[in-house]
PDB file of C-alpha atoms in Angstrom:
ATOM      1  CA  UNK I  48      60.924  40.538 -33.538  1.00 53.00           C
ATOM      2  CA  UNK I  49      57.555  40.042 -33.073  1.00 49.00           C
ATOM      3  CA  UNK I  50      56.722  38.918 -36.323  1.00 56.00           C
ATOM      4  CA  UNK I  51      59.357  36.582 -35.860  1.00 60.00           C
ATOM      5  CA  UNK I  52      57.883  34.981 -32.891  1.00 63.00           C
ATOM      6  CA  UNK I  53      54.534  34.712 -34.612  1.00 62.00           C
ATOM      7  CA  UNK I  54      55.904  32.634 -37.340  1.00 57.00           C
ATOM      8  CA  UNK I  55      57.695  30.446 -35.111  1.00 62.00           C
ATOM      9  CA  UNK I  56      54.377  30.069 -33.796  1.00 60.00           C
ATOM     10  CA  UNK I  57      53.061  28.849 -37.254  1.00 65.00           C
ATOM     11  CA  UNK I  58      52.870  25.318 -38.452  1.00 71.00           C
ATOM     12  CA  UNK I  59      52.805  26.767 -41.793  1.00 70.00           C
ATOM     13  CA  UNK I  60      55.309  28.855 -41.831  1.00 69.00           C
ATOM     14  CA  UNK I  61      57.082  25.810 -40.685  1.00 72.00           C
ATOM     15  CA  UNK I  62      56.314  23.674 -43.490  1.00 71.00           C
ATOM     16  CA  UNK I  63      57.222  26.608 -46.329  1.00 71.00           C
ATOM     17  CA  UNK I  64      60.105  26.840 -44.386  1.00 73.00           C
ATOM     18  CA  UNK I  65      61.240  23.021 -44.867  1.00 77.00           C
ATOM     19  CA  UNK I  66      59.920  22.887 -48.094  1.00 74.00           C
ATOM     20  CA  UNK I  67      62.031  25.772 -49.059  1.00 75.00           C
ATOM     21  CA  UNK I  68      65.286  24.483 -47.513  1.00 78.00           C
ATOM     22  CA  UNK I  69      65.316  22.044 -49.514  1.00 75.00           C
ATOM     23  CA  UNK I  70      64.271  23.174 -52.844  1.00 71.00           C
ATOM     24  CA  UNK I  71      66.762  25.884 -51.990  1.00 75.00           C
ATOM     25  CA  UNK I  72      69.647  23.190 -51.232  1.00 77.00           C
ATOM     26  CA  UNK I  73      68.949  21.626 -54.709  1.00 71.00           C
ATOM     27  CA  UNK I  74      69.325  24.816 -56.465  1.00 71.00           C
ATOM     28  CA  UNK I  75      72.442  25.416 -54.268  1.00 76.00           C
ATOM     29  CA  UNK I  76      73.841  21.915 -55.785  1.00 76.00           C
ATOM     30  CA  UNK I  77      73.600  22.462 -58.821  1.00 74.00           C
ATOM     31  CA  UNK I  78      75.982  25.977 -58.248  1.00 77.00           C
ATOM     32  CA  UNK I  79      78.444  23.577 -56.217  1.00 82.00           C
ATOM     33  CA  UNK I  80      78.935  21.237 -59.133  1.00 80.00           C
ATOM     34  CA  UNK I  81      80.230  23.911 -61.532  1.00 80.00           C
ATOM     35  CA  UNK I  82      82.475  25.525 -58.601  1.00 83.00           C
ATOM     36  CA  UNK I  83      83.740  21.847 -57.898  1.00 83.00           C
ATOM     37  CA  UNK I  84      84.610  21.096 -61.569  1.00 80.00           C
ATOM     38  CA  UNK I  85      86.060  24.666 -61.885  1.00 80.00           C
ATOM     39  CA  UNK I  86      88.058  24.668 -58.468  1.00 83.00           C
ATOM     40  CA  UNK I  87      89.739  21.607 -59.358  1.00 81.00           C
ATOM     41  CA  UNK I  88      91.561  22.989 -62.403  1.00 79.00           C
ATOM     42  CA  UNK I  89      93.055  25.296 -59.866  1.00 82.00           C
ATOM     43  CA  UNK I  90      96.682  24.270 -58.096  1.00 83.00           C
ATOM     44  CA  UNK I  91      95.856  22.640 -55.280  1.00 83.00           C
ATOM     45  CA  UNK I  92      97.150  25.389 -53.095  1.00 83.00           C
ATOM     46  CA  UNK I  93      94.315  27.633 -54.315  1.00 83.00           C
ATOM     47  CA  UNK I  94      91.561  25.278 -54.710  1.00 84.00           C
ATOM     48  CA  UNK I  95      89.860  25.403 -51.035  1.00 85.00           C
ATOM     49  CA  UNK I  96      90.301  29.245 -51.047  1.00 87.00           C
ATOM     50  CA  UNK I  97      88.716  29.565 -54.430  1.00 86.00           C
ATOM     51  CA  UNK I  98      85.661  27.408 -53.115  1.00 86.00           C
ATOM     52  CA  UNK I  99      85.230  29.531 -50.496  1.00 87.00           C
ATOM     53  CA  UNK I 100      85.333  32.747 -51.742  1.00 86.00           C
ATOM     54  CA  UNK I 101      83.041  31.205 -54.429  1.00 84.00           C
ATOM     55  CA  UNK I 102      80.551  29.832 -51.570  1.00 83.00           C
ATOM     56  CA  UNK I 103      80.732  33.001 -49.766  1.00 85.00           C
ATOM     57  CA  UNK I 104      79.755  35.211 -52.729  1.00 84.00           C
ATOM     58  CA  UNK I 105      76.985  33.170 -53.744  1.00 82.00           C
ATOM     59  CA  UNK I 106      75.397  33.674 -49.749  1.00 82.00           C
ATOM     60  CA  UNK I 107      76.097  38.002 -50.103  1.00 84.00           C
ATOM     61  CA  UNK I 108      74.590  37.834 -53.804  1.00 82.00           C
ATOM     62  CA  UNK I 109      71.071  36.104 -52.524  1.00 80.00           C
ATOM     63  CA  UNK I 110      71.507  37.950 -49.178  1.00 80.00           C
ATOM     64  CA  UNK I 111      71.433  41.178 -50.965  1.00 82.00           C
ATOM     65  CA  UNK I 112      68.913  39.836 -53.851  1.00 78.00           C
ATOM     66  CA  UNK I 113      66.612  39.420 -50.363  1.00 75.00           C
ATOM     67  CA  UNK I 114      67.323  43.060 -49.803  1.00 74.00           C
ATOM     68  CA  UNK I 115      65.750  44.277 -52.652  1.00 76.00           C
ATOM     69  CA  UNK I 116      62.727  41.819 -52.895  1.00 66.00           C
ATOM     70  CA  UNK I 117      60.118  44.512 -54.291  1.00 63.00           C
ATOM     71  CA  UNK I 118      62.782  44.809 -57.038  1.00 73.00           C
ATOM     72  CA  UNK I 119      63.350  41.170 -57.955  1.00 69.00           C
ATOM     73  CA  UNK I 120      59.723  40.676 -58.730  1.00 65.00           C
ATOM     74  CA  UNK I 121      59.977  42.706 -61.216  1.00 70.00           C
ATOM     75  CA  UNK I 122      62.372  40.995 -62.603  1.00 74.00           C
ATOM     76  CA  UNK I 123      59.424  38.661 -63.972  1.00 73.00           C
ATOM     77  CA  UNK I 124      57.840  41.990 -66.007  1.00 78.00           C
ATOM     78  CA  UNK I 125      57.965  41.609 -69.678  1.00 80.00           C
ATOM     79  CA  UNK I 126      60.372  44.377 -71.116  1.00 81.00           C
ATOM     80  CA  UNK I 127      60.307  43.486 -74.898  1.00 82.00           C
ATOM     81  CA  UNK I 128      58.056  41.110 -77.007  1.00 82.00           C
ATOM     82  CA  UNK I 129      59.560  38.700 -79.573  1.00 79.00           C
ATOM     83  CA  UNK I 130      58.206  35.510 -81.070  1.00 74.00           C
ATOM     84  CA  UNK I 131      55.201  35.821 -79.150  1.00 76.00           C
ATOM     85  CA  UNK I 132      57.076  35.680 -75.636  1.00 75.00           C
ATOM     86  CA  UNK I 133      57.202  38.124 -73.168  1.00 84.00           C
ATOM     87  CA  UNK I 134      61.093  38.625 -72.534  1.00 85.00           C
ATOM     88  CA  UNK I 135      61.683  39.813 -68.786  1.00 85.00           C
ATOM     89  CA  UNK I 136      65.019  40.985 -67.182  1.00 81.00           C
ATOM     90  CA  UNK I 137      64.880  37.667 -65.618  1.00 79.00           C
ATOM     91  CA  UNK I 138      64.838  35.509 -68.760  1.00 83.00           C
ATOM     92  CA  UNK I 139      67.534  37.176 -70.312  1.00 85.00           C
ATOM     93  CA  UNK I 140      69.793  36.489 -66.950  1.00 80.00           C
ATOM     94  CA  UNK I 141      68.293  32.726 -66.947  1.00 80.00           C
ATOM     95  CA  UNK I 142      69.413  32.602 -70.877  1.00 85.00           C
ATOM     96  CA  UNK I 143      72.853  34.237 -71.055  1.00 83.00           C
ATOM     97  CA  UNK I 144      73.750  32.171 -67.420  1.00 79.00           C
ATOM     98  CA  UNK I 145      72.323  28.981 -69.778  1.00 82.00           C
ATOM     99  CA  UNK I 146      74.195  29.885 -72.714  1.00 86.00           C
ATOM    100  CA  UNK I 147      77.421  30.427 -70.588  1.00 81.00           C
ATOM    101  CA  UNK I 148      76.905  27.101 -69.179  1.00 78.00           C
ATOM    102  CA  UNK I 149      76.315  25.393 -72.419  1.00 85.00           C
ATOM    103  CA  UNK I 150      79.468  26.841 -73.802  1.00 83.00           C
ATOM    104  CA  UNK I 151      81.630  26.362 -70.709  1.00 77.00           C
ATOM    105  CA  UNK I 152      79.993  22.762 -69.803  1.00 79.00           C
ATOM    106  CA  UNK I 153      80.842  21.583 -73.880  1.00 85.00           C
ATOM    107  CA  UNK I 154      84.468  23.593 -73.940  1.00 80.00           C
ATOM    108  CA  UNK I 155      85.129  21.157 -70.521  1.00 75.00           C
ATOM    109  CA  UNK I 156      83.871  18.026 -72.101  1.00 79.00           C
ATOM    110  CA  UNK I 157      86.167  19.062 -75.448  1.00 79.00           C
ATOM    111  CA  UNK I 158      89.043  19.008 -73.453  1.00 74.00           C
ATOM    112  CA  UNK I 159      88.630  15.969 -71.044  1.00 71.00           C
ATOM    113  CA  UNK I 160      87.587  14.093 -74.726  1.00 76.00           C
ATOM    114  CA  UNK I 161      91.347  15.453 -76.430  1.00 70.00           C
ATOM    115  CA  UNK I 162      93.575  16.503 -73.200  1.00 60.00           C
ATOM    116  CA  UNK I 163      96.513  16.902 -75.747  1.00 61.00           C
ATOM    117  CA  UNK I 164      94.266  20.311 -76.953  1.00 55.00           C
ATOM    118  CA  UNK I 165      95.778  22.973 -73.764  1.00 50.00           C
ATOM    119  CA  UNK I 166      95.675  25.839 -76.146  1.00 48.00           C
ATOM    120  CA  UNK I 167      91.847  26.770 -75.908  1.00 45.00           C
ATOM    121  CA  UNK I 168      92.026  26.175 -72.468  1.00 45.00           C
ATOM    122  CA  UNK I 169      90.037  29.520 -70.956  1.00 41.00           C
ATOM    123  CA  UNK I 170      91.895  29.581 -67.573  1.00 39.00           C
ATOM    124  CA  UNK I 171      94.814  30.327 -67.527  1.00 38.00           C
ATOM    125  CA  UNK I 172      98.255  28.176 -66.475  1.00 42.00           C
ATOM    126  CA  UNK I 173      99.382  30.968 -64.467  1.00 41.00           C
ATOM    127  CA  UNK I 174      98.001  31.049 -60.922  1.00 43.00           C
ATOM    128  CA  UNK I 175      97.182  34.232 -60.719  1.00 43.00           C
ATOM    129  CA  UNK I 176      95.462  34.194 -64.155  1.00 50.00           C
ATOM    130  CA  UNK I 177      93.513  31.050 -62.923  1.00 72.00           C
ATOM    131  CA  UNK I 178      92.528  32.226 -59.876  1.00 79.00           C
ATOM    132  CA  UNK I 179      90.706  35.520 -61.062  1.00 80.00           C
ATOM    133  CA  UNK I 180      89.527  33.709 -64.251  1.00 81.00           C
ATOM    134  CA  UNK I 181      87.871  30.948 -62.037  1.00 80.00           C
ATOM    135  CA  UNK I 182      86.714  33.804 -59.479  1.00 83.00           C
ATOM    136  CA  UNK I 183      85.048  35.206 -62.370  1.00 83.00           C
ATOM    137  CA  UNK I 184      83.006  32.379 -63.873  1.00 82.00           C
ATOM    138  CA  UNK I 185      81.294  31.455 -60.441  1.00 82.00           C
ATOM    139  CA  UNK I 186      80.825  35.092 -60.082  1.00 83.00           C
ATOM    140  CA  UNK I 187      78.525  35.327 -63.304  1.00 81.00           C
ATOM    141  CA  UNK I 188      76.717  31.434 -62.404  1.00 78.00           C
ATOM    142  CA  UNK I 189      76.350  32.968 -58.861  1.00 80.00           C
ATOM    143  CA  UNK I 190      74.467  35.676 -59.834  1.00 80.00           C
ATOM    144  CA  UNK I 191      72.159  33.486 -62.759  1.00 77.00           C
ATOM    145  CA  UNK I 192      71.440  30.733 -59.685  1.00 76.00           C
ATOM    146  CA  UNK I 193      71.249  33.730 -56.931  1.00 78.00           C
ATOM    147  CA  UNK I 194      68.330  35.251 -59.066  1.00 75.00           C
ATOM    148  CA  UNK I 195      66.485  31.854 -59.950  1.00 73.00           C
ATOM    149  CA  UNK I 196      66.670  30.769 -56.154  1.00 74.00           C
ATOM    150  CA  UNK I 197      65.600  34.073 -54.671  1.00 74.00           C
ATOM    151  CA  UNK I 198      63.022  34.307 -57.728  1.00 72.00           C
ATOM    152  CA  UNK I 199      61.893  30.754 -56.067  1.00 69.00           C
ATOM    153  CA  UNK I 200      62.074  31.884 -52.573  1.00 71.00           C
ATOM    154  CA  UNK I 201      59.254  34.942 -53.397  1.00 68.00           C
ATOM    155  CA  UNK I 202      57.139  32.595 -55.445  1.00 64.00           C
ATOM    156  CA  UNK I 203      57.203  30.151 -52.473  1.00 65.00           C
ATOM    157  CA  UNK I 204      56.226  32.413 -49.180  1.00 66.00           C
ATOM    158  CA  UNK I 205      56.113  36.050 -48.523  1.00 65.00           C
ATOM    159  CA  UNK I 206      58.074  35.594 -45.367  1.00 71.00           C
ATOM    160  CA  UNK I 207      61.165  37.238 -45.716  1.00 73.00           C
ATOM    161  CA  UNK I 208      62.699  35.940 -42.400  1.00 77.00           C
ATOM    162  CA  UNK I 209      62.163  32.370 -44.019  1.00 76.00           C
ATOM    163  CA  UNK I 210      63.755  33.430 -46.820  1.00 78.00           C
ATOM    164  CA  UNK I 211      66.937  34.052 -45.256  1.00 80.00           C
ATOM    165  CA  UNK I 212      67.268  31.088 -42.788  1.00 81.00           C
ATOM    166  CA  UNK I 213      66.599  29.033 -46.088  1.00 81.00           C
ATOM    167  CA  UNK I 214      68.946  30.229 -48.463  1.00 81.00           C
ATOM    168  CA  UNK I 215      71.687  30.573 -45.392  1.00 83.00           C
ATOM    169  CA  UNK I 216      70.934  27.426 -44.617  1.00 83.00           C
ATOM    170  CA  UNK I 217      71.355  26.259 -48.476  1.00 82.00           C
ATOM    171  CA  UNK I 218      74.443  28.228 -48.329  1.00 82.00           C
ATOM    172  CA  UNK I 219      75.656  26.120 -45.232  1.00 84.00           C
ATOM    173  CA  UNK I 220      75.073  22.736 -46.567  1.00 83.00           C
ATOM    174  CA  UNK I 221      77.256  24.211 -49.820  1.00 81.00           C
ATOM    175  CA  UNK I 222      79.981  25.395 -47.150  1.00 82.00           C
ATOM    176  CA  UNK I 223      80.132  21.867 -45.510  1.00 84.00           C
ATOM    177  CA  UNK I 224      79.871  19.445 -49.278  1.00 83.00           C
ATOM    178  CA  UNK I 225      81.924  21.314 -51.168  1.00 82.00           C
ATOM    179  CA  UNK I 226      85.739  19.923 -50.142  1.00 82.00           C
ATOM    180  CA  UNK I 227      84.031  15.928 -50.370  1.00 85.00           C
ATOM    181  CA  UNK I 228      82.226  16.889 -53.599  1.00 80.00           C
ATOM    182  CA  UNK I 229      85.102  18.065 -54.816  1.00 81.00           C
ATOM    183  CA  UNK I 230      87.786  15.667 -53.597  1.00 81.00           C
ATOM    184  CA  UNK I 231      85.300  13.092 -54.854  1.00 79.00           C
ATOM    185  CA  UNK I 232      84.935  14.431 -58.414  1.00 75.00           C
ATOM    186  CA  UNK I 233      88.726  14.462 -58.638  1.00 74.00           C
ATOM    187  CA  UNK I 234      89.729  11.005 -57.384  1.00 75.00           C
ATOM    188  CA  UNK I 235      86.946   9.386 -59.930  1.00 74.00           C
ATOM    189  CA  UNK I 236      87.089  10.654 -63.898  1.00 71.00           C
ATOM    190  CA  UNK I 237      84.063   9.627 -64.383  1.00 75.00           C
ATOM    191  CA  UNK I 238      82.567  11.725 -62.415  1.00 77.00           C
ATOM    192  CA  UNK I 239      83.429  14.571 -64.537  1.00 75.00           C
ATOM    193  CA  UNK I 240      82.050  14.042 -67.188  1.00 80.00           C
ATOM    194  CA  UNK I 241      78.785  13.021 -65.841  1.00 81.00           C
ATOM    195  CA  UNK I 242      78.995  16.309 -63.872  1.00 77.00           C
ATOM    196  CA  UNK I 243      79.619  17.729 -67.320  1.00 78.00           C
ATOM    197  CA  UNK I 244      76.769  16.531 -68.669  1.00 83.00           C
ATOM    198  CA  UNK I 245      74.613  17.904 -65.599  1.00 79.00           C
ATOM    199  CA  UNK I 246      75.462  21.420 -66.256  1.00 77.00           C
ATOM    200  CA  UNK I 247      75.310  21.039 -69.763  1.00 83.00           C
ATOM    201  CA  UNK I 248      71.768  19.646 -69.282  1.00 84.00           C
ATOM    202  CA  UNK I 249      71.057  22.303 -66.254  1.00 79.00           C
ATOM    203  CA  UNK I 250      72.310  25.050 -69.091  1.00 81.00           C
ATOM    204  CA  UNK I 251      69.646  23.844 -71.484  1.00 86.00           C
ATOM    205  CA  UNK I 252      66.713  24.137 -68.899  1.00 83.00           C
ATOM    206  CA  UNK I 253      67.661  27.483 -68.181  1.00 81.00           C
ATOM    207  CA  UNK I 254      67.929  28.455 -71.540  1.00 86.00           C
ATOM    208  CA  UNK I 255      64.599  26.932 -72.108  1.00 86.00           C
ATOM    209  CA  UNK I 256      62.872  28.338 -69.081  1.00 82.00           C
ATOM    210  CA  UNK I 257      63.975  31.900 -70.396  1.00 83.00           C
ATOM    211  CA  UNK I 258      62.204  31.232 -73.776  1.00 86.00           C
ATOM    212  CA  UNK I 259      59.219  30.555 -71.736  1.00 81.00           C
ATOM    213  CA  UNK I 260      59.155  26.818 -71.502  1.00 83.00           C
ATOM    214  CA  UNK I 261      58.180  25.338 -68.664  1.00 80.00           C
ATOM    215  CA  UNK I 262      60.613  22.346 -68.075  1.00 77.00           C
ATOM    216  CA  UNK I 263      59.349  20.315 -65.021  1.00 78.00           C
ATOM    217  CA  UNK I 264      62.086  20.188 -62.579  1.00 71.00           C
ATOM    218  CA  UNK I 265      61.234  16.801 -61.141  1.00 74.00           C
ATOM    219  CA  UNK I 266      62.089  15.301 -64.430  1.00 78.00           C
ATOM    220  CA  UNK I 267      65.616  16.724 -64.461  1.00 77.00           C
ATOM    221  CA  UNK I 268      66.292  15.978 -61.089  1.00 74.00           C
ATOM    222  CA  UNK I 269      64.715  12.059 -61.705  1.00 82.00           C
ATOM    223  CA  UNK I 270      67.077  11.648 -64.804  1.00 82.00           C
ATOM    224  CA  UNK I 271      70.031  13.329 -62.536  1.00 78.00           C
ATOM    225  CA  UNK I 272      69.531  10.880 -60.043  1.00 82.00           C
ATOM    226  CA  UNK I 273      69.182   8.032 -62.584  1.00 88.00           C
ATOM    227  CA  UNK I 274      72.384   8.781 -63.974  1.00 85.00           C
ATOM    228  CA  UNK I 275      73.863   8.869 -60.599  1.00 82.00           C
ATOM    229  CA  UNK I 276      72.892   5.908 -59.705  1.00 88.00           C
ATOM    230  CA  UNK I 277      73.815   4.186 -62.873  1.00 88.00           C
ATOM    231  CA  UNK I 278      77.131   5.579 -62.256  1.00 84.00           C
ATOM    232  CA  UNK I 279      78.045   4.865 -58.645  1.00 85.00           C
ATOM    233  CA  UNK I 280      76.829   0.662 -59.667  1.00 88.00           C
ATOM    234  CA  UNK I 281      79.600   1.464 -62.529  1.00 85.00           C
ATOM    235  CA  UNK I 282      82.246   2.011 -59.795  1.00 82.00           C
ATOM    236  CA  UNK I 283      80.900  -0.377 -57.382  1.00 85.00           C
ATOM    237  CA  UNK I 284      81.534  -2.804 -60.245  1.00 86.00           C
ATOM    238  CA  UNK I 285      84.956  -1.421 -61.541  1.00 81.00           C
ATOM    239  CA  UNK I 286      86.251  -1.675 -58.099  1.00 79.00           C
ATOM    240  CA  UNK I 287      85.048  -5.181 -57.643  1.00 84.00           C
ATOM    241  CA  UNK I 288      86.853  -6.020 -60.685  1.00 83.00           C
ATOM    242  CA  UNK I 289      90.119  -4.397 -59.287  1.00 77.00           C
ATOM    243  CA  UNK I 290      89.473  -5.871 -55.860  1.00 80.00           C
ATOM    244  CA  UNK I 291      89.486  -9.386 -57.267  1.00 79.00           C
ATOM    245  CA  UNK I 292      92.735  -8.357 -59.655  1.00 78.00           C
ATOM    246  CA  UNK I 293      94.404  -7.535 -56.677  1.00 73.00           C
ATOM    247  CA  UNK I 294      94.411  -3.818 -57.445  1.00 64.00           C
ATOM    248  CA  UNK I 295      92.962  -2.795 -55.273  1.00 59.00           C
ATOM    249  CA  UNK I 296      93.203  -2.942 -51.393  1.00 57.00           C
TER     250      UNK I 296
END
């Protein structure tokens, strides 16, 4: 408790701890996107439910990644050598989480591309097989972002207490977007794919941070933005267009 107050006491502590929010509520967006694209295949009875449970593991996975801090830093310490890279515990995680978003991000953009092809869908038409197959892919992407934002957390202060109100308060701000980002994704097409693309280009940094190259995340996040941008003037436009057709109300 008293090292609690001390901090509070700390205009430094104050600043990691903004910083951090926010670096930890980008990280936490790019989680919400794939559980927004992936909820919304769901019924629509199941969809909120599935968001939440998906939310709510994602704040007990970094919760107990906090837990054992001493043992996520070692996470970073080379196990095997190959190609002249060090290969730690937490570059394999960051490449098979990469790889699975790669596959999943291109099997999504397949099927919005040729709708009639249902057969390679991987969830399930049953409810019940949705549900758990849904449950299951944020499971594994919860655990690939979990470990890169708790990895970020350490490398950022050695605060624990900061760690926590940050990535709870990450957690929060995915709580409170994630029925908009969703209902917004599904009322505009568009938005898919461009989503799509996102975690297909999110999939390729991990993959690439994994192998050891350093991809500047300022530049994804620019060309993210960029995109979005380019995007929302394409809608702004396409409604304008139905506005003046009479449309649109």
């Amino acid at each position: 408790m008293q090292d609690i107050l001390l901090l509070a006491q700390d205009p430094a502590a104050w600043v990691a701890l903004v910083t951090l929010v926010v670096m930890e509520v980008v990280l936490g967006i790019d989680n919400l996107i794939f559980i927004s694209i992936l909820t919304n295949k769901l019924p629509v009875q199941h969809r909120e439910r599935a968001r939440r449970i998906g939310i709510g593991l994602a704040l007990v996975m970094r919760l107990a990644l906090l837990g054992t801090v001493a043992w996520i830093v070692k996470l970073t310490t080379p196990v095997f050598e190959a190609f002249g890279h060090g290969f730690s515990w937490k570059d394999m995680i960051l490449i098979a989480g990469g790889l699975f978003l790669v596959w999943k991000a291109t099997k999504e953009i397949h099927h919005n591309v040729d709708p009639a092809d249902h057969g390679e869908d991987f969830i399930a038409t049953s409810a019940i097989n949705s549900f758990g197959a849904a449950i299951g892919q944020i499971l594994l992407l919860d655990l690939v972002f979990s470990v890169d934002s708790i990895i970020t957390a350490v490398g950022m202060t050695p605060h624990l207490p900061i760690m926590v109100i940050a990535v709870i308060a990450a957690v929060t701000v995915m709580l409170v977007a994630a029925n908009p980002l969703a209902n917004f994704i599904e009322k505009n097409p568009t938005i898919v794919m461009l989503a799509l693309a996102f975690l297909l280009m999110i999939g390729t940094t991990l993959i690439a941070e994994g192998m050891g190259l350093h991809v500047p995340k300022g530049y994804i996040y620019a060309a993210m933005a960029f995109s979005a941008i380019v995007e929302i003037l394409n809608m702004v436009a396409r409604n304008a267009r139905l506005r003046k057709a009479g449309k649109l109300d």
